[in-house]
Short mmCIF file of C-alpha atoms in Angstrom, two decimals:
data_model
loop_
_atom_site.label_atom_id
_atom_site.label_comp_id
_atom_site.label_asym_id
_atom_site.label_seq_id
_atom_site.Cartn_x
_atom_site.Cartn_y
_atom_site.Cartn_z
CA MET A 1 -1.21 -3.59 -0.89
CA ARG A 2 0.39 -3.35 2.48
CA ILE A 3 3.54 -5.02 3.66
CA ILE A 4 4.02 -5.91 7.30
CA GLU A 5 7.52 -6.56 8.55
CA ALA A 6 9.65 -5.82 11.57
CA GLY A 7 9.86 -2.10 12.18
CA ALA A 8 7.29 -1.20 9.53
CA SER A 9 4.71 0.02 12.02
CA HIS A 10 6.62 3.27 12.43
CA LEU A 11 5.79 4.47 8.95
CA ASN A 12 2.88 6.85 8.35
CA TYR A 13 2.26 6.97 12.10
CA TRP A 14 0.62 10.38 12.26
CA SER A 15 -1.54 9.91 9.20
CA ILE A 16 -2.83 6.61 10.60
CA LEU A 17 -3.57 8.41 13.86
CA TRP A 18 -5.59 10.97 11.93
CA ALA A 19 -7.44 8.27 10.03
CA LYS A 20 -8.49 6.74 13.36
CA ARG A 21 -10.19 9.89 14.64
CA SER A 22 -13.60 8.23 14.69
CA LEU A 23 -12.17 5.69 17.15
CA LEU A 24 -10.71 8.56 19.15
CA PHE A 25 -14.15 10.14 19.35
CA TYR A 26 -15.76 6.98 20.71
CA LEU A 27 -12.92 6.31 23.17
CA THR A 28 -13.30 9.82 24.52
CA ARG A 29 -17.04 9.43 24.68
CA LYS A 30 -16.64 6.11 26.47
CA ASP A 31 -14.31 7.67 29.05
CA LEU A 32 -16.71 10.55 29.58
CA ILE A 33 -19.77 8.35 29.98
CA VAL A 34 -18.27 5.49 31.95
CA ARG A 35 -16.80 7.53 34.78
CA TYR A 36 -20.04 8.56 36.36
CA LYS A 37 -22.25 5.60 35.52
CA GLN A 38 -24.16 4.36 38.53
CA THR A 39 -23.48 7.53 40.48
CA VAL A 40 -26.22 9.74 41.87
CA VAL A 41 -24.85 13.22 41.20
CA GLY A 42 -23.07 12.09 38.02
CA VAL A 43 -20.96 14.66 36.24
CA THR A 44 -21.30 17.11 39.15
CA TRP A 45 -18.40 15.17 40.70
CA VAL A 46 -16.13 17.14 38.38
CA LEU A 47 -17.06 20.24 40.39
CA ILE A 48 -17.52 18.71 43.83
CA ARG A 49 -13.94 17.52 44.20
CA PRO A 50 -12.18 20.83 43.45
CA PHE A 51 -14.84 22.75 45.35
CA LEU A 52 -14.47 20.71 48.55
CA THR A 53 -10.67 20.83 48.21
CA MET A 54 -10.97 24.61 48.04
CA VAL A 55 -13.12 24.73 51.16
CA VAL A 56 -10.70 22.59 53.15
CA PHE A 57 -7.58 24.41 51.94
CA THR A 58 -9.18 27.79 52.63
CA MET A 59 -9.90 26.65 56.16
CA ILE A 60 -6.42 25.26 56.79
CA PHE A 61 -4.22 27.82 55.01
CA GLY A 62 -6.51 30.84 55.20
CA ALA A 63 -8.44 30.66 58.46
CA ILE A 64 -6.12 28.55 60.64
CA ALA A 65 -2.61 29.29 59.34
CA ASN A 66 -3.72 32.80 58.36
CA LEU A 67 -1.37 33.01 55.38
CA ASP A 68 -1.06 36.18 53.32
CA SER A 69 -3.20 36.34 50.17
CA ASN A 70 -2.01 39.71 48.76
CA GLY A 71 -5.37 41.24 49.58
CA LEU A 72 -7.33 38.71 47.53
CA PRO A 73 -10.14 36.56 48.93
CA TYR A 74 -8.43 33.40 50.17
CA GLY A 75 -10.98 31.06 48.60
CA PHE A 76 -10.30 32.61 45.21
CA VAL A 77 -6.53 32.31 45.63
CA VAL A 78 -6.87 28.63 46.45
CA TYR A 79 -9.36 27.84 43.70
CA ALA A 80 -7.20 29.60 41.10
CA GLY A 81 -4.45 27.17 42.12
CA ILE A 82 -6.71 24.14 42.24
CA VAL A 83 -8.00 24.55 38.68
CA PRO A 84 -4.59 24.11 36.97
CA TRP A 85 -3.46 21.56 39.57
CA PHE A 86 -6.49 19.33 38.98
CA LEU A 87 -5.96 19.58 35.24
CA PHE A 88 -2.36 18.49 35.75
CA ALA A 89 -3.17 15.75 38.26
CA ASN A 90 -5.98 14.26 36.17
CA LEU A 91 -3.96 14.20 32.98
CA PHE A 92 -0.77 12.90 34.58
CA GLY A 93 -2.54 10.24 36.63
CA GLU A 94 -4.81 8.99 33.88
CA THR A 95 -2.14 9.09 31.17
CA SER A 96 0.28 7.10 33.29
CA ALA A 97 -2.34 4.36 33.64
CA CYS A 98 -3.72 4.54 30.08
CA LEU A 99 -2.03 1.40 28.80
CA ILE A 100 -3.37 -0.65 31.68
CA THR A 101 -6.92 0.67 31.59
CA ASN A 102 -7.05 0.16 27.82
CA GLY A 103 -5.09 -3.09 27.91
CA GLY A 104 -7.95 -5.16 26.54
CA ILE A 105 -8.45 -3.00 23.48
CA MET A 106 -4.74 -2.56 22.98
CA LYS A 107 -3.97 -6.26 22.82
CA LYS A 108 -6.57 -6.85 20.17
CA LEU A 109 -6.42 -3.73 18.13
CA ASN A 110 -3.89 -2.36 15.75
CA CYS A 111 -3.87 1.39 16.25
CA PRO A 112 -1.35 4.06 17.17
CA ARG A 113 -1.14 3.81 20.95
CA LEU A 114 -1.01 7.57 21.29
CA ILE A 115 -4.75 7.49 20.68
CA PHE A 116 -5.30 6.57 24.35
CA PRO A 117 -3.44 9.57 25.84
CA ILE A 118 -5.15 11.83 23.33
CA ALA A 119 -8.57 10.55 24.41
CA ILE A 120 -7.55 11.22 28.02
CA LEU A 121 -6.40 14.71 27.08
CA SER A 122 -9.79 15.42 25.54
CA VAL A 123 -11.63 14.22 28.64
CA GLY A 124 -9.28 16.23 30.87
CA LEU A 125 -9.95 19.40 28.90
CA VAL A 126 -13.72 18.89 29.20
CA ASP A 127 -13.31 18.56 32.98
CA PHE A 128 -11.11 21.61 32.99
CA VAL A 129 -13.69 23.74 31.18
CA MET A 130 -16.30 22.82 33.79
CA SER A 131 -14.12 23.66 36.76
CA PHE A 132 -13.01 26.83 34.96
CA LEU A 133 -16.62 27.98 34.63
CA LEU A 134 -16.87 27.79 38.40
CA LEU A 135 -13.76 29.97 38.61
CA VAL A 136 -15.37 32.53 36.30
CA GLY A 137 -18.42 32.48 38.56
CA MET A 138 -16.21 33.12 41.59
CA MET A 139 -14.56 36.07 39.87
CA PHE A 140 -17.94 37.64 39.24
CA TRP A 141 -18.93 36.95 42.83
CA TYR A 142 -15.81 38.67 44.20
CA LYS A 143 -15.94 41.34 41.48
CA ILE A 144 -12.46 40.49 40.22
CA TYR A 145 -12.14 41.48 36.59
CA PRO A 146 -9.26 40.45 34.34
CA SER A 147 -6.96 42.87 32.48
CA TRP A 148 -5.22 42.50 29.12
CA GLN A 149 -2.87 39.87 30.61
CA ILE A 150 -5.73 37.39 30.26
CA ILE A 151 -4.58 36.81 26.66
CA PHE A 152 -1.73 34.70 28.08
CA PHE A 153 -4.21 32.44 29.84
CA PRO A 154 -4.32 29.72 27.09
CA LEU A 155 -0.52 29.53 27.22
CA PHE A 156 -0.67 28.26 30.80
CA ILE A 157 -3.32 25.68 29.95
CA LEU A 158 -1.07 24.40 27.17
CA MET A 159 1.92 24.31 29.53
CA THR A 160 -0.05 22.40 32.16
CA ALA A 161 -1.30 19.89 29.60
CA ALA A 162 2.13 19.50 27.96
CA THR A 163 3.86 18.89 31.30
CA ALA A 164 1.21 16.42 32.45
CA VAL A 165 1.06 14.50 29.18
CA GLY A 166 4.85 14.44 28.81
CA LEU A 167 5.39 13.08 32.31
CA GLY A 168 2.37 10.81 31.90
CA LEU A 169 3.73 9.25 28.71
CA ILE A 170 7.05 8.50 30.39
CA ALA A 171 5.26 7.01 33.40
CA ALA A 172 2.91 5.01 31.14
CA THR A 173 5.83 3.54 29.25
CA LEU A 174 7.54 2.51 32.47
CA ASN A 175 4.23 1.36 33.91
CA ALA A 176 3.79 -1.08 31.04
CA LYS A 177 6.79 -2.96 32.38
CA TYR A 178 7.12 -1.95 36.00
CA ARG A 179 3.83 -1.62 37.84
CA ASP A 180 5.66 0.27 40.57
CA PHE A 181 4.64 3.43 38.80
CA GLN A 182 1.02 2.63 39.42
CA GLN A 183 1.82 3.06 43.11
CA LEU A 184 4.27 5.89 42.70
CA VAL A 185 2.22 8.31 40.58
CA PRO A 186 -0.70 8.81 43.01
CA PHE A 187 1.87 9.35 45.76
CA ILE A 188 3.75 11.96 43.71
CA LEU A 189 0.46 13.73 43.04
CA GLN A 190 -0.47 13.71 46.71
CA MET A 191 2.87 15.21 47.70
CA GLY A 192 2.97 17.52 44.72
CA MET A 193 -0.23 19.23 45.75
CA TYR A 194 1.51 20.56 48.86
CA LEU A 195 4.84 21.23 47.17
CA SER A 196 3.12 23.33 44.51
CA PRO A 197 1.53 26.69 45.29
CA VAL A 198 -2.01 25.32 45.33
CA GLY A 199 -3.15 26.16 48.86
CA TYR A 200 -0.89 29.21 49.21
CA LEU A 201 0.87 31.83 47.11
CA ASN A 202 4.42 31.13 45.96
CA GLN A 203 5.32 34.68 47.06
CA LEU A 204 5.38 33.27 50.60
CA VAL A 205 8.58 31.39 49.78
CA SER A 206 11.58 33.42 50.92
CA PRO A 207 13.48 35.06 48.00
CA LYS A 208 16.59 33.11 48.93
CA TRP A 209 14.89 29.80 48.18
CA GLU A 210 12.64 30.98 45.39
CA TRP A 211 14.77 29.41 42.66
CA VAL A 212 14.82 26.04 44.44
CA TYR A 213 11.08 26.15 44.85
CA ALA A 214 10.68 27.00 41.16
CA LEU A 215 12.43 23.78 40.15
CA ASN A 216 8.99 22.25 40.46
CA PRO A 217 7.63 23.18 37.01
CA LEU A 218 4.12 23.46 38.42
CA ALA A 219 5.23 26.37 40.62
CA GLY A 220 5.86 28.57 37.60
CA ILE A 221 2.71 27.41 35.85
CA ILE A 222 0.36 28.02 38.77
CA ASN A 223 2.02 31.35 39.52
CA GLY A 224 1.53 32.39 35.91
CA PHE A 225 -2.04 31.10 35.88
CA ARG A 226 -2.95 33.34 38.82
CA TRP A 227 -1.03 36.22 37.28
CA THR A 228 -3.11 36.18 34.08
CA LEU A 229 -6.28 36.42 36.18
CA VAL A 230 -5.19 39.12 38.68
CA PRO A 231 -1.94 40.72 37.40
CA ALA A 232 -2.30 43.62 39.82
CA ALA A 233 -2.10 41.45 42.95
CA ILE A 234 0.14 38.59 41.83
CA PRO A 235 3.71 39.37 40.73
CA ILE A 236 5.24 36.96 38.29
CA TYR A 237 8.54 35.20 38.97
CA VAL A 238 10.19 35.41 35.57
CA PRO A 239 13.06 32.86 35.91
CA GLY A 240 10.55 30.29 37.16
CA LEU A 241 8.20 31.07 34.28
CA ILE A 242 10.91 30.66 31.64
CA TYR A 243 12.05 27.42 33.26
CA SER A 244 8.47 26.08 33.27
CA ILE A 245 7.92 26.96 29.61
CA ILE A 246 11.12 25.19 28.56
CA PHE A 247 10.40 22.26 30.85
CA SER A 248 6.89 21.71 29.47
CA ILE A 249 8.05 21.69 25.85
CA VAL A 250 11.07 19.48 26.48
CA ILE A 251 9.21 16.99 28.65
CA LEU A 252 6.41 16.64 26.08
CA ILE A 253 8.92 15.89 23.33
CA ILE A 254 10.82 13.44 25.52
CA GLY A 255 7.54 11.80 26.55
CA ILE A 256 6.44 11.27 22.96
CA ILE A 257 9.86 9.92 21.97
CA VAL A 258 9.99 7.51 24.92
CA PHE A 259 6.43 6.33 24.34
CA ARG A 260 6.93 5.85 20.63
CA SER A 261 10.18 3.96 21.05
CA ALA A 262 8.53 1.37 23.31
CA GLU A 263 5.20 1.34 21.53
CA ALA A 264 5.66 -1.73 19.34
CA GLY A 265 6.18 -3.87 22.42
CA PHE A 266 3.28 -2.62 24.56
CA ALA A 267 0.87 -5.36 23.53
CA ASP A 268 3.49 -7.97 24.42
CA THR A 269 4.65 -6.57 27.76
CA ILE A 270 1.49 -5.19 29.32
CA MET B 1 -4.09 -16.49 -9.01
CA THR B 2 -4.21 -13.30 -7.01
CA PHE B 3 -3.73 -13.53 -3.30
CA ALA B 4 -5.37 -11.70 -0.42
CA ILE B 5 -2.55 -12.45 1.98
CA LYS B 6 0.91 -13.75 1.30
CA VAL B 7 3.13 -14.72 4.23
CA GLU B 8 6.85 -15.13 3.64
CA HIS B 9 9.25 -16.72 6.13
CA LEU B 10 7.32 -15.23 9.02
CA SER B 11 8.76 -15.63 12.52
CA LYS B 12 7.87 -14.26 15.89
CA CYS B 13 10.13 -14.64 18.85
CA TYR B 14 9.15 -13.83 22.40
CA VAL B 15 11.84 -13.34 25.01
CA ILE B 16 10.89 -14.97 28.26
CA GLN B 17 12.60 -13.35 31.20
CA HIS B 18 13.24 -15.26 34.33
CA GLY B 19 14.17 -13.41 37.48
CA SER B 20 13.92 -9.78 38.33
CA SER B 21 12.87 -7.76 35.33
CA ALA B 22 9.74 -9.84 34.98
CA GLY B 23 8.36 -8.21 38.09
CA SER B 24 8.90 -5.03 39.98
CA LEU B 25 11.61 -2.42 40.03
CA LYS B 26 12.50 -3.41 43.55
CA GLU B 27 13.66 -6.81 42.41
CA LEU B 28 15.67 -5.30 39.61
CA VAL B 29 17.34 -2.89 42.01
CA GLU B 30 18.01 -5.77 44.41
CA HIS B 31 19.60 -7.73 41.58
CA TYR B 32 22.00 -4.93 40.73
CA ARG B 33 22.73 -4.30 44.41
CA ARG B 34 23.77 -7.90 44.87
CA LYS B 35 25.78 -7.82 41.68
CA PHE B 36 27.56 -4.69 42.89
CA PHE B 37 28.32 -6.03 46.34
CA SER B 38 29.48 -9.40 45.09
CA LYS B 39 32.06 -7.56 43.00
CA LEU B 40 33.06 -5.40 45.94
CA ILE B 41 33.35 -8.26 48.39
CA PRO B 42 34.30 -11.43 46.56
CA ARG B 43 32.45 -14.26 48.19
CA LYS B 44 33.19 -17.92 48.38
CA GLN B 45 32.75 -19.81 45.13
CA ASP B 46 30.07 -22.10 46.49
CA SER B 47 27.66 -19.30 47.45
CA GLU B 48 24.11 -19.97 46.37
CA PRO B 49 22.86 -18.65 43.01
CA ASP B 50 21.22 -15.24 43.00
CA PRO B 51 17.44 -15.65 42.85
CA TYR B 52 17.20 -12.21 41.26
CA GLU B 53 19.52 -13.14 38.43
CA VAL B 54 18.05 -12.13 35.08
CA THR B 55 18.09 -14.83 32.48
CA HIS B 56 16.59 -14.77 29.04
CA GLU B 57 15.07 -17.56 27.08
CA GLU B 58 13.86 -17.32 23.53
CA PHE B 59 10.54 -18.74 22.57
CA TRP B 60 9.71 -18.97 18.89
CA ALA B 61 5.94 -18.79 18.72
CA LEU B 62 6.19 -18.88 14.94
CA LYS B 63 9.15 -20.03 12.94
CA ASP B 64 9.65 -19.56 9.22
CA VAL B 65 6.03 -19.86 8.17
CA SER B 66 5.15 -19.21 4.52
CA PHE B 67 1.79 -19.59 2.80
CA GLU B 68 -0.58 -17.80 0.51
CA ILE B 69 -4.32 -17.22 0.77
CA PRO B 70 -6.10 -16.73 -2.55
CA LYS B 71 -8.75 -14.02 -2.79
CA GLY B 72 -12.17 -15.19 -1.71
CA ALA B 73 -10.84 -18.28 0.05
CA LYS B 74 -12.11 -19.51 3.36
CA LEU B 75 -9.05 -20.59 5.26
CA GLY B 76 -9.28 -22.73 8.35
CA VAL B 77 -6.35 -22.56 10.75
CA LEU B 78 -5.84 -25.74 12.73
CA GLY B 79 -3.42 -26.47 15.52
CA ARG B 80 -3.33 -27.42 19.13
CA ASN B 81 -2.96 -24.96 21.99
CA GLY B 82 0.44 -23.33 21.70
CA ALA B 83 0.77 -24.12 18.02
CA GLY B 84 1.04 -20.42 17.15
CA LYS B 85 -2.48 -19.77 15.85
CA SER B 86 -3.10 -16.72 18.01
CA THR B 87 0.36 -15.35 17.30
CA LEU B 88 -0.26 -15.69 13.58
CA LEU B 89 -3.55 -13.83 13.87
CA LYS B 90 -1.94 -11.13 16.00
CA LEU B 91 0.68 -10.58 13.33
CA LEU B 92 -1.91 -10.54 10.56
CA SER B 93 -4.04 -8.02 12.38
CA GLN B 94 -0.91 -6.04 13.29
CA THR B 95 -1.37 -5.99 17.04
CA ALA B 96 2.12 -7.42 17.31
CA GLU B 97 5.17 -6.94 15.14
CA PRO B 98 6.89 -9.85 13.44
CA THR B 99 10.49 -10.58 14.42
CA SER B 100 11.38 -11.38 10.84
CA GLY B 101 9.66 -12.18 7.58
CA LYS B 102 7.06 -10.35 5.59
CA ILE B 103 3.31 -10.31 5.18
CA TYR B 104 1.74 -8.89 2.02
CA ILE B 105 -1.87 -7.85 2.46
CA ASP B 106 -4.15 -6.84 -0.37
CA GLY B 107 -7.35 -5.48 1.13
CA GLU B 108 -8.78 -4.02 4.31
CA ILE B 109 -8.49 -6.38 7.27
CA SER B 110 -10.97 -6.60 10.09
CA SER B 111 -10.33 -8.95 12.88
CA LEU B 112 -12.53 -10.35 15.56
CA LEU B 113 -9.97 -11.72 17.96
CA GLU B 114 -11.79 -12.99 20.99
CA MET B 115 -15.29 -11.77 21.42
CA GLY B 116 -16.17 -8.43 22.84
CA THR B 117 -12.96 -6.52 22.29
CA GLY B 118 -13.70 -2.93 23.11
CA PHE B 119 -16.94 -3.68 24.88
CA HIS B 120 -17.28 -1.81 28.12
CA PRO B 121 -19.30 -3.44 30.90
CA GLU B 122 -20.79 -0.18 32.19
CA LEU B 123 -22.09 0.99 28.84
CA SER B 124 -25.44 -0.08 27.43
CA GLY B 125 -25.72 -2.45 24.50
CA ARG B 126 -26.53 0.48 22.24
CA GLU B 127 -23.49 2.52 23.31
CA ASN B 128 -21.31 -0.56 23.00
CA VAL B 129 -22.40 -1.17 19.42
CA PHE B 130 -21.10 2.27 18.53
CA LEU B 131 -17.90 1.92 20.53
CA ASN B 132 -17.15 -1.55 19.22
CA GLY B 133 -18.03 -0.52 15.70
CA ALA B 134 -15.48 2.27 15.96
CA VAL B 135 -12.90 -0.10 17.44
CA LEU B 136 -13.44 -2.44 14.51
CA GLY B 137 -13.03 0.42 12.09
CA MET B 138 -16.56 1.48 11.18
CA GLY B 139 -17.47 5.13 10.83
CA ARG B 140 -20.42 6.67 12.62
CA THR B 141 -22.69 6.83 9.58
CA GLU B 142 -21.92 3.23 8.70
CA ILE B 143 -22.89 2.11 12.20
CA LEU B 144 -26.07 4.19 12.16
CA ARG B 145 -27.04 2.66 8.84
CA LYS B 146 -26.55 -0.88 10.11
CA PHE B 147 -27.68 -0.43 13.68
CA ASP B 148 -31.15 -1.98 13.36
CA GLU B 149 -29.80 -4.89 11.40
CA ILE B 150 -27.13 -5.54 14.03
CA VAL B 151 -29.63 -5.49 16.87
CA ALA B 152 -32.04 -7.74 15.01
CA PHE B 153 -29.27 -10.24 14.28
CA SER B 154 -28.20 -10.36 17.92
CA GLU B 155 -31.81 -10.98 19.06
CA ILE B 156 -31.53 -8.68 22.06
CA GLU B 157 -33.80 -5.82 20.98
CA LYS B 158 -35.44 -5.77 24.37
CA PHE B 159 -32.20 -5.29 26.32
CA ILE B 160 -30.37 -2.92 24.02
CA ASP B 161 -30.40 -0.13 26.61
CA THR B 162 -29.43 -2.37 29.52
CA PRO B 163 -25.80 -2.17 30.73
CA TYR B 164 -23.65 -4.75 28.98
CA LYS B 165 -22.49 -6.18 32.32
CA ARG B 166 -26.00 -7.43 33.04
CA TYR B 167 -26.07 -9.51 29.84
CA SER B 168 -25.60 -13.24 29.99
CA SER B 169 -22.43 -14.48 28.31
CA GLY B 170 -24.53 -15.80 25.44
CA MET B 171 -26.09 -12.39 24.91
CA GLN B 172 -22.68 -10.73 25.06
CA ALA B 173 -21.31 -13.10 22.46
CA ARG B 174 -24.31 -12.61 20.19
CA LEU B 175 -24.01 -8.85 20.26
CA ALA B 176 -20.26 -8.99 19.68
CA PHE B 177 -20.62 -11.30 16.71
CA ALA B 178 -23.48 -9.24 15.33
CA VAL B 179 -21.35 -6.08 15.22
CA ALA B 180 -18.40 -7.83 13.62
CA ALA B 181 -20.56 -9.67 11.13
CA HIS B 182 -21.88 -6.40 9.79
CA LEU B 183 -18.50 -5.07 8.89
CA GLU B 184 -17.82 -5.10 5.21
CA PRO B 185 -14.15 -6.02 5.22
CA GLU B 186 -12.25 -7.53 2.34
CA ILE B 187 -10.49 -9.84 4.76
CA LEU B 188 -12.12 -11.02 7.95
CA ILE B 189 -10.24 -12.77 10.75
CA LEU B 190 -12.36 -14.81 13.14
CA ASP B 191 -10.78 -16.35 16.23
CA GLU B 192 -12.87 -18.78 18.22
CA VAL B 193 -16.03 -16.82 17.60
CA LEU B 194 -18.27 -19.85 17.93
CA ALA B 195 -17.03 -20.74 21.40
CA VAL B 196 -20.08 -19.20 23.07
CA GLY B 197 -23.66 -19.30 21.93
CA ASP B 198 -26.04 -22.18 21.44
CA VAL B 199 -26.29 -24.45 18.43
CA SER B 200 -28.91 -22.42 16.65
CA PHE B 201 -26.89 -19.23 17.04
CA GLN B 202 -23.78 -21.01 15.82
CA LYS B 203 -25.69 -22.05 12.73
CA LYS B 204 -26.80 -18.49 12.25
CA CYS B 205 -23.18 -17.33 12.57
CA LEU B 206 -21.97 -19.82 9.99
CA LYS B 207 -24.75 -18.75 7.65
CA LYS B 208 -23.75 -15.13 8.06
CA MET B 209 -20.10 -16.02 7.44
CA GLU B 210 -21.15 -17.83 4.26
CA GLU B 211 -22.98 -14.68 3.23
CA ILE B 212 -19.95 -12.47 3.85
CA SER B 213 -17.78 -14.90 1.95
CA SER B 214 -20.11 -15.06 -1.04
CA GLY B 215 -19.79 -11.29 -1.21
CA GLY B 216 -16.16 -11.88 -2.21
CA ALA B 217 -14.44 -11.50 1.16
CA THR B 218 -11.53 -13.64 2.25
CA ILE B 219 -12.06 -15.28 5.61
CA ILE B 220 -9.52 -16.65 8.05
CA PHE B 221 -11.22 -18.86 10.55
CA VAL B 222 -9.77 -20.36 13.70
CA ASN B 223 -11.89 -22.85 15.54
CA HIS B 224 -11.24 -25.80 17.76
CA GLY B 225 -14.32 -27.63 16.60
CA VAL B 226 -13.36 -29.33 13.35
CA ASP B 227 -16.98 -29.75 12.20
CA ALA B 228 -17.42 -26.06 11.52
CA ILE B 229 -14.10 -25.96 9.66
CA LYS B 230 -15.06 -28.97 7.59
CA GLN B 231 -18.40 -27.47 6.73
CA PHE B 232 -17.18 -23.97 6.03
CA CYS B 233 -13.59 -23.82 4.80
CA THR B 234 -12.13 -24.26 1.35
CA HIS B 235 -8.50 -24.18 2.43
CA ALA B 236 -6.69 -25.16 5.59
CA ILE B 237 -3.31 -24.87 7.23
CA VAL B 238 -2.05 -26.90 10.16
CA LEU B 239 0.38 -25.40 12.65
CA ASP B 240 2.39 -27.23 15.25
CA HIS B 241 4.91 -25.70 17.65
CA GLY B 242 5.15 -22.59 15.52
CA GLN B 243 5.83 -24.42 12.31
CA LEU B 244 3.67 -24.90 9.27
CA MET B 245 2.93 -28.60 8.87
CA LEU B 246 0.48 -28.49 6.02
CA ASP B 247 -0.99 -25.98 3.57
CA THR B 248 -3.71 -27.49 1.45
CA ASP B 249 -7.04 -26.98 -0.24
CA ASN B 250 -8.05 -30.45 0.87
CA VAL B 251 -9.66 -29.63 4.21
CA ASP B 252 -10.32 -33.27 5.12
CA GLU B 253 -6.60 -34.04 4.83
CA ALA B 254 -5.80 -31.19 7.18
CA ILE B 255 -8.39 -32.31 9.69
CA THR B 256 -7.07 -35.87 9.61
CA MET B 257 -3.59 -34.58 10.25
CA TYR B 258 -4.75 -32.32 13.07
CA LEU B 259 -6.75 -35.07 14.73
CA GLY B 260 -3.89 -37.50 14.14
CA ASP B 261 -1.62 -35.16 16.08
CA ASP B 262 -3.90 -35.45 19.05
CA ALA B 263 -3.66 -39.21 19.23
#
């Protein structure tokens, strides 16, 4: 026997979420399949976008601006920044829109709403693995071999995902009511790509302003990401790293709290 | 008598917002800017009202509704547009939270609220059966076991691998009903499921519903056509403006009242 009353939907939330894992599987599968339906190259798009971005950035920042790459091949430097950035951008962008894209299901279905961001997270990680394989290929090509610091690599994936999902949940909650965020998020991502050390190394920022630059949590994450791959050539900026770790954890918790507090009303406000 | 669902003093209130917060942030910011400046610079009393002013209005979609559905009953829900039928079904299927009151549910609920929930236009019929099955709460093995039966019922064997978006609306409705009809819920909520589909398919649907019901399931059935309700239901309730007008096991009486309301 179940009793439904005001406020009762908060009970047993996580166990219900677990019980719905079959739905999660099909939502993820749907998202994976649907994206590249009626396209010619299909899933290869996952690689084409970061690859072309790398080519363009290498031309602009490497060949034209002739920025310093600490002795590393410029294409590799850029791609090692693009991989975490695309993971962040995909997760943040998609999560912020998840209530709108799944609005039809959400209005008709009683399920923990966190199932949508989790499906997006799964899809994002699949994309990430593919673009990461290309990075591994590049490292072989340039004969760059990792050292023991590579064990910290998963930490930076987790930080990227936590930051993106946390911010995405906040944006999704606001987006349910104010569609302004649908316009704002792509713009933030467009700007953020240049404000984060994607096309260049953060070591180029003068030491005086390093701490200001590191206020962007992605700066510390991307710096650390490159560091785990080539610790010999990329120094790590420790204050920025600590800030990014704390930021990613705090923002994820805040995101979940904000999302959960507004959750009961999503079907009514969307 | 044991009940499948018992509803006690159930109410649902929606707050209708007029003015800024219904729309974009910009309007909300504009509202507060005006409010701020009007405090700073007191204007003449006869200045025009602020178009961005936020006002709230309460709308009680359901008000103090109580009834009980016995196990195995076939309940027809009657009421005009805006009577609160959809709100009631939303609360029963837990897609919305009640404002006050309680619902006791004994059994697993499956609801088919509007056809094709969770169907994706780009996916094929086959992929959609699996997705929709999962949305409705079926596990993978259960769907696999019933897949052939579902396809046969929907009569679209030939097009099962065609994208759903290329289906006619009749085909879409048939597939959607077929998936839902093969659930094995203890309580099944059906909202306007007969709206699409030709007469022979409607008959087939009603026959299938009869079959589900004879298996012991409780069915809650919303339909605008009274003939299907008359033929199918054993109990009926009539809603009007969010209030329960009648709760009876005499379906004809309920239909008379519902039709009388129209006149």
